[in-house]
Amino acid sequence: MNNRLFTRILAVLAFSLAALTIQAQTTAGNDTASRVSFQNNNSNGVTVSGLQSVSANNRLNAQAQLSNTTGNHRHVYYRFRWLDSQGAQLGGGSSWKPILLTGNQSQTVREAAPSANAADFRLEINVE
């Protein structure tokens, strides 16, 4: 009897977990280039990789890995701009966020969309 109850509980938990599974979409090559822009077209040795968008709880979440390919410190400012399904910008975009990348360091940046209407994003980066 206890095994049967345990099996049912396990089945319910497995079903619930499957229902809550989030889907990640890793963007590749051309998608990354179209979603990322460097202010003044100057990356100063900072690269972007691992660009992903994940939908969870009806919200789009974006993340990217920023890497400093130089031996010098880089002051990096980034922000996400959120777009609806028609490509129109939602709101004014997020504020600029600062990070310090030391020589040859990488850091992941992420942000959740401010609205469930967000269908895509752009990442803007300014490197000093």
JSON list of C-alpha atoms in Angstrom, two decimals:
[
{"chain": "A", "resi": 1, "resn": "MET", "atom": "CA", "xyz": [0.00, 0.00, 0.00]},
{"chain": "A", "resi": 2, "resn": "ASN", "atom": "CA", "xyz": [2.78, 2.43, 0.91]},
{"chain": "A", "resi": 3, "resn": "ASN", "atom": "CA", "xyz": [4.64, 1.65, -2.32]},
{"chain": "A", "resi": 4, "resn": "ARG", "atom": "CA", "xyz": [1.54, 2.43, -4.34]},
{"chain": "A", "resi": 5, "resn": "LEU", "atom": "CA", "xyz": [1.06, 5.78, -2.59]},
{"chain": "A", "resi": 6, "resn": "PHE", "atom": "CA", "xyz": [4.74, 6.60, -3.01]},
{"chain": "A", "resi": 7, "resn": "THR", "atom": "CA", "xyz": [4.55, 5.76, -6.73]},
{"chain": "A", "resi": 8, "resn": "ARG", "atom": "CA", "xyz": [1.52, 8.03, -7.20]},
{"chain": "A", "resi": 9, "resn": "ILE", "atom": "CA", "xyz": [3.17, 10.89, -5.34]},
{"chain": "A", "resi": 10, "resn": "LEU", "atom": "CA", "xyz": [6.32, 10.44, -7.40]},
{"chain": "A", "resi": 11, "resn": "ALA", "atom": "CA", "xyz": [4.27, 10.46, -10.62]},
{"chain": "A", "resi": 12, "resn": "VAL", "atom": "CA", "xyz": [2.49, 13.67, -9.60]},
{"chain": "A", "resi": 13, "resn": "LEU", "atom": "CA", "xyz": [5.81, 15.32, -8.74]},
{"chain": "A", "resi": 14, "resn": "ALA", "atom": "CA", "xyz": [7.34, 14.26, -12.05]},
{"chain": "A", "resi": 15, "resn": "PHE", "atom": "CA", "xyz": [4.35, 15.62, -13.96]},
{"chain": "A", "resi": 16, "resn": "SER", "atom": "CA", "xyz": [4.50, 18.90, -12.02]},
{"chain": "A", "resi": 17, "resn": "LEU", "atom": "CA", "xyz": [8.20, 19.25, -12.70]},
{"chain": "A", "resi": 18, "resn": "ALA", "atom": "CA", "xyz": [7.65, 18.64, -16.40]},
{"chain": "A", "resi": 19, "resn": "ALA", "atom": "CA", "xyz": [4.95, 21.32, -16.46]},
{"chain": "A", "resi": 20, "resn": "LEU", "atom": "CA", "xyz": [7.33, 23.84, -14.87]},
{"chain": "A", "resi": 21, "resn": "THR", "atom": "CA", "xyz": [10.24, 23.10, -17.17]},
{"chain": "A", "resi": 22, "resn": "ILE", "atom": "CA", "xyz": [11.60, 26.19, -18.82]},
{"chain": "A", "resi": 23, "resn": "GLN", "atom": "CA", "xyz": [12.80, 26.29, -22.38]},
{"chain": "A", "resi": 24, "resn": "ALA", "atom": "CA", "xyz": [16.13, 27.90, -23.16]},
{"chain": "A", "resi": 25, "resn": "GLN", "atom": "CA", "xyz": [17.04, 29.08, -26.60]},
{"chain": "A", "resi": 26, "resn": "THR", "atom": "CA", "xyz": [20.73, 29.65, -27.20]},
{"chain": "A", "resi": 27, "resn": "THR", "atom": "CA", "xyz": [21.26, 32.11, -29.99]},
{"chain": "A", "resi": 28, "resn": "ALA", "atom": "CA", "xyz": [24.09, 31.45, -32.36]},
{"chain": "A", "resi": 29, "resn": "GLY", "atom": "CA", "xyz": [26.31, 33.36, -34.76]},
{"chain": "A", "resi": 30, "resn": "ASN", "atom": "CA", "xyz": [24.19, 35.83, -36.68]},
{"chain": "A", "resi": 31, "resn": "ASP", "atom": "CA", "xyz": [21.57, 36.09, -33.93]},
{"chain": "A", "resi": 32, "resn": "THR", "atom": "CA", "xyz": [24.22, 37.23, -31.48]},
{"chain": "A", "resi": 33, "resn": "ALA", "atom": "CA", "xyz": [25.49, 39.87, -33.89]},
{"chain": "A", "resi": 34, "resn": "SER", "atom": "CA", "xyz": [21.96, 41.17, -34.49]},
{"chain": "A", "resi": 35, "resn": "ARG", "atom": "CA", "xyz": [21.10, 41.30, -30.78]},
{"chain": "A", "resi": 36, "resn": "VAL", "atom": "CA", "xyz": [24.29, 42.87, -29.43]},
{"chain": "A", "resi": 37, "resn": "SER", "atom": "CA", "xyz": [25.62, 46.34, -30.11]},
{"chain": "A", "resi": 38, "resn": "PHE", "atom": "CA", "xyz": [28.69, 48.10, -28.79]},
{"chain": "A", "resi": 39, "resn": "GLN", "atom": "CA", "xyz": [28.49, 51.86, -28.33]},
{"chain": "A", "resi": 40, "resn": "ASN", "atom": "CA", "xyz": [30.75, 53.63, -30.84]},
{"chain": "A", "resi": 41, "resn": "ASN", "atom": "CA", "xyz": [31.32, 50.18, -32.44]},
{"chain": "A", "resi": 42, "resn": "ASN", "atom": "CA", "xyz": [34.22, 49.68, -30.03]},
{"chain": "A", "resi": 43, "resn": "SER", "atom": "CA", "xyz": [34.40, 46.50, -27.98]},
{"chain": "A", "resi": 44, "resn": "ASN", "atom": "CA", "xyz": [37.86, 47.28, -26.49]},
{"chain": "A", "resi": 45, "resn": "GLY", "atom": "CA", "xyz": [38.59, 43.55, -26.24]},
{"chain": "A", "resi": 46, "resn": "VAL", "atom": "CA", "xyz": [35.24, 42.57, -24.68]},
{"chain": "A", "resi": 47, "resn": "THR", "atom": "CA", "xyz": [33.38, 39.71, -26.37]},
{"chain": "A", "resi": 48, "resn": "VAL", "atom": "CA", "xyz": [29.86, 38.34, -25.93]},
{"chain": "A", "resi": 49, "resn": "SER", "atom": "CA", "xyz": [29.05, 34.63, -25.90]},
{"chain": "A", "resi": 50, "resn": "GLY", "atom": "CA", "xyz": [26.41, 32.31, -24.52]},
{"chain": "A", "resi": 51, "resn": "LEU", "atom": "CA", "xyz": [23.59, 34.68, -25.43]},
{"chain": "A", "resi": 52, "resn": "GLN", "atom": "CA", "xyz": [20.33, 33.04, -24.30]},
{"chain": "A", "resi": 53, "resn": "SER", "atom": "CA", "xyz": [16.71, 33.84, -23.82]},
{"chain": "A", "resi": 54, "resn": "VAL", "atom": "CA", "xyz": [14.65, 31.78, -21.42]},
{"chain": "A", "resi": 55, "resn": "SER", "atom": "CA", "xyz": [10.91, 31.93, -20.91]},
{"chain": "A", "resi": 56, "resn": "ALA", "atom": "CA", "xyz": [9.79, 31.25, -17.35]},
{"chain": "A", "resi": 57, "resn": "ASN", "atom": "CA", "xyz": [6.45, 32.12, -15.76]},
{"chain": "A", "resi": 58, "resn": "ASN", "atom": "CA", "xyz": [5.38, 34.02, -18.90]},
{"chain": "A", "resi": 59, "resn": "ARG", "atom": "CA", "xyz": [8.43, 36.30, -18.67]},
{"chain": "A", "resi": 60, "resn": "LEU", "atom": "CA", "xyz": [11.38, 36.43, -21.00]},
{"chain": "A", "resi": 61, "resn": "ASN", "atom": "CA", "xyz": [14.76, 36.32, -19.28]},
{"chain": "A", "resi": 62, "resn": "ALA", "atom": "CA", "xyz": [17.99, 37.10, -21.12]},
{"chain": "A", "resi": 63, "resn": "GLN", "atom": "CA", "xyz": [21.57, 36.36, -20.26]},
{"chain": "A", "resi": 64, "resn": "ALA", "atom": "CA", "xyz": [24.97, 36.67, -21.88]},
{"chain": "A", "resi": 65, "resn": "GLN", "atom": "CA", "xyz": [28.56, 36.06, -20.93]},
{"chain": "A", "resi": 66, "resn": "LEU", "atom": "CA", "xyz": [30.85, 39.06, -21.27]},
{"chain": "A", "resi": 67, "resn": "SER", "atom": "CA", "xyz": [34.56, 38.26, -21.53]},
{"chain": "A", "resi": 68, "resn": "ASN", "atom": "CA", "xyz": [37.55, 40.56, -21.35]},
{"chain": "A", "resi": 69, "resn": "THR", "atom": "CA", "xyz": [40.12, 39.16, -23.78]},
{"chain": "A", "resi": 70, "resn": "THR", "atom": "CA", "xyz": [42.81, 41.65, -22.76]},
{"chain": "A", "resi": 71, "resn": "GLY", "atom": "CA", "xyz": [45.12, 41.73, -19.76]},
{"chain": "A", "resi": 72, "resn": "ASN", "atom": "CA", "xyz": [43.80, 45.15, -18.73]},
{"chain": "A", "resi": 73, "resn": "HIS", "atom": "CA", "xyz": [40.78, 46.08, -16.61]},
{"chain": "A", "resi": 74, "resn": "ARG", "atom": "CA", "xyz": [37.68, 47.14, -18.54]},
{"chain": "A", "resi": 75, "resn": "HIS", "atom": "CA", "xyz": [34.82, 49.18, -17.13]},
{"chain": "A", "resi": 76, "resn": "VAL", "atom": "CA", "xyz": [31.73, 47.81, -18.87]},
{"chain": "A", "resi": 77, "resn": "TYR", "atom": "CA", "xyz": [28.24, 49.27, -18.86]},
{"chain": "A", "resi": 78, "resn": "TYR", "atom": "CA", "xyz": [25.37, 47.23, -20.27]},
{"chain": "A", "resi": 79, "resn": "ARG", "atom": "CA", "xyz": [21.60, 47.39, -20.61]},
{"chain": "A", "resi": 80, "resn": "PHE", "atom": "CA", "xyz": [18.85, 45.32, -22.15]},
{"chain": "A", "resi": 81, "resn": "ARG", "atom": "CA", "xyz": [16.16, 46.70, -24.44]},
{"chain": "A", "resi": 82, "resn": "TRP", "atom": "CA", "xyz": [12.97, 44.65, -24.63]},
{"chain": "A", "resi": 83, "resn": "LEU", "atom": "CA", "xyz": [10.88, 44.23, -27.79]},
{"chain": "A", "resi": 84, "resn": "ASP", "atom": "CA", "xyz": [7.34, 43.00, -28.35]},
{"chain": "A", "resi": 85, "resn": "SER", "atom": "CA", "xyz": [6.37, 40.43, -30.99]},
{"chain": "A", "resi": 86, "resn": "GLN", "atom": "CA", "xyz": [6.14, 43.19, -33.62]},
{"chain": "A", "resi": 87, "resn": "GLY", "atom": "CA", "xyz": [9.67, 44.43, -32.87]},
{"chain": "A", "resi": 88, "resn": "ALA", "atom": "CA", "xyz": [8.54, 47.59, -31.09]},
{"chain": "A", "resi": 89, "resn": "GLN", "atom": "CA", "xyz": [10.47, 48.61, -27.99]},
{"chain": "A", "resi": 90, "resn": "LEU", "atom": "CA", "xyz": [8.70, 48.16, -24.67]},
{"chain": "A", "resi": 91, "resn": "GLY", "atom": "CA", "xyz": [9.28, 51.10, -22.34]},
{"chain": "A", "resi": 92, "resn": "GLY", "atom": "CA", "xyz": [12.53, 53.00, -22.25]},
{"chain": "A", "resi": 93, "resn": "GLY", "atom": "CA", "xyz": [14.81, 50.03, -21.71]},
{"chain": "A", "resi": 94, "resn": "SER", "atom": "CA", "xyz": [16.66, 49.24, -18.54]},
{"chain": "A", "resi": 95, "resn": "SER", "atom": "CA", "xyz": [19.19, 51.58, -16.96]},
{"chain": "A", "resi": 96, "resn": "TRP", "atom": "CA", "xyz": [22.90, 51.16, -17.62]},
{"chain": "A", "resi": 97, "resn": "LYS", "atom": "CA", "xyz": [24.50, 48.71, -15.19]},
{"chain": "A", "resi": 98, "resn": "PRO", "atom": "CA", "xyz": [28.24, 48.83, -14.45]},
{"chain": "A", "resi": 99, "resn": "ILE", "atom": "CA", "xyz": [30.60, 45.90, -14.06]},
{"chain": "A", "resi": 100, "resn": "LEU", "atom": "CA", "xyz": [34.38, 45.74, -13.84]},
{"chain": "A", "resi": 101, "resn": "LEU", "atom": "CA", "xyz": [36.02, 43.01, -15.89]},
{"chain": "A", "resi": 102, "resn": "THR", "atom": "CA", "xyz": [39.60, 42.44, -14.81]},
{"chain": "A", "resi": 103, "resn": "GLY", "atom": "CA", "xyz": [42.10, 41.08, -17.31]},
{"chain": "A", "resi": 104, "resn": "ASN", "atom": "CA", "xyz": [40.94, 37.85, -18.97]},
{"chain": "A", "resi": 105, "resn": "GLN", "atom": "CA", "xyz": [37.84, 37.67, -16.75]},
{"chain": "A", "resi": 106, "resn": "SER", "atom": "CA", "xyz": [34.32, 36.62, -17.78]},
{"chain": "A", "resi": 107, "resn": "GLN", "atom": "CA", "xyz": [31.03, 37.44, -16.12]},
{"chain": "A", "resi": 108, "resn": "THR", "atom": "CA", "xyz": [27.45, 36.48, -16.88]},
{"chain": "A", "resi": 109, "resn": "VAL", "atom": "CA", "xyz": [24.87, 39.26, -17.00]},
{"chain": "A", "resi": 110, "resn": "ARG", "atom": "CA", "xyz": [21.13, 38.61, -16.89]},
{"chain": "A", "resi": 111, "resn": "GLU", "atom": "CA", "xyz": [17.84, 40.42, -16.67]},
{"chain": "A", "resi": 112, "resn": "ALA", "atom": "CA", "xyz": [14.12, 39.62, -16.68]},
{"chain": "A", "resi": 113, "resn": "ALA", "atom": "CA", "xyz": [11.77, 41.43, -19.03]},
{"chain": "A", "resi": 114, "resn": "PRO", "atom": "CA", "xyz": [9.62, 44.09, -17.35]},
{"chain": "A", "resi": 115, "resn": "SER", "atom": "CA", "xyz": [6.50, 42.79, -19.09]},
{"chain": "A", "resi": 116, "resn": "ALA", "atom": "CA", "xyz": [4.99, 39.51, -20.25]},
{"chain": "A", "resi": 117, "resn": "ASN", "atom": "CA", "xyz": [4.63, 41.21, -23.67]},
{"chain": "A", "resi": 118, "resn": "ALA", "atom": "CA", "xyz": [8.39, 41.00, -24.30]},
{"chain": "A", "resi": 119, "resn": "ALA", "atom": "CA", "xyz": [9.21, 38.60, -27.12]},
{"chain": "A", "resi": 120, "resn": "ASP", "atom": "CA", "xyz": [12.82, 39.54, -27.86]},
{"chain": "A", "resi": 121, "resn": "PHE", "atom": "CA", "xyz": [15.67, 41.69, -26.60]},
{"chain": "A", "resi": 122, "resn": "ARG", "atom": "CA", "xyz": [18.75, 43.66, -27.54]},
{"chain": "A", "resi": 123, "resn": "LEU", "atom": "CA", "xyz": [21.89, 43.98, -25.44]},
{"chain": "A", "resi": 124, "resn": "GLU", "atom": "CA", "xyz": [23.75, 47.29, -25.58]},
{"chain": "A", "resi": 125, "resn": "ILE", "atom": "CA", "xyz": [27.30, 47.52, -24.24]},
{"chain": "A", "resi": 126, "resn": "ASN", "atom": "CA", "xyz": [29.62, 50.43, -23.59]},
{"chain": "A", "resi": 127, "resn": "VAL", "atom": "CA", "xyz": [33.26, 49.61, -22.78]},
{"chain": "A", "resi": 128, "resn": "GLU", "atom": "CA", "xyz": [35.73, 52.09, -21.30]}
]
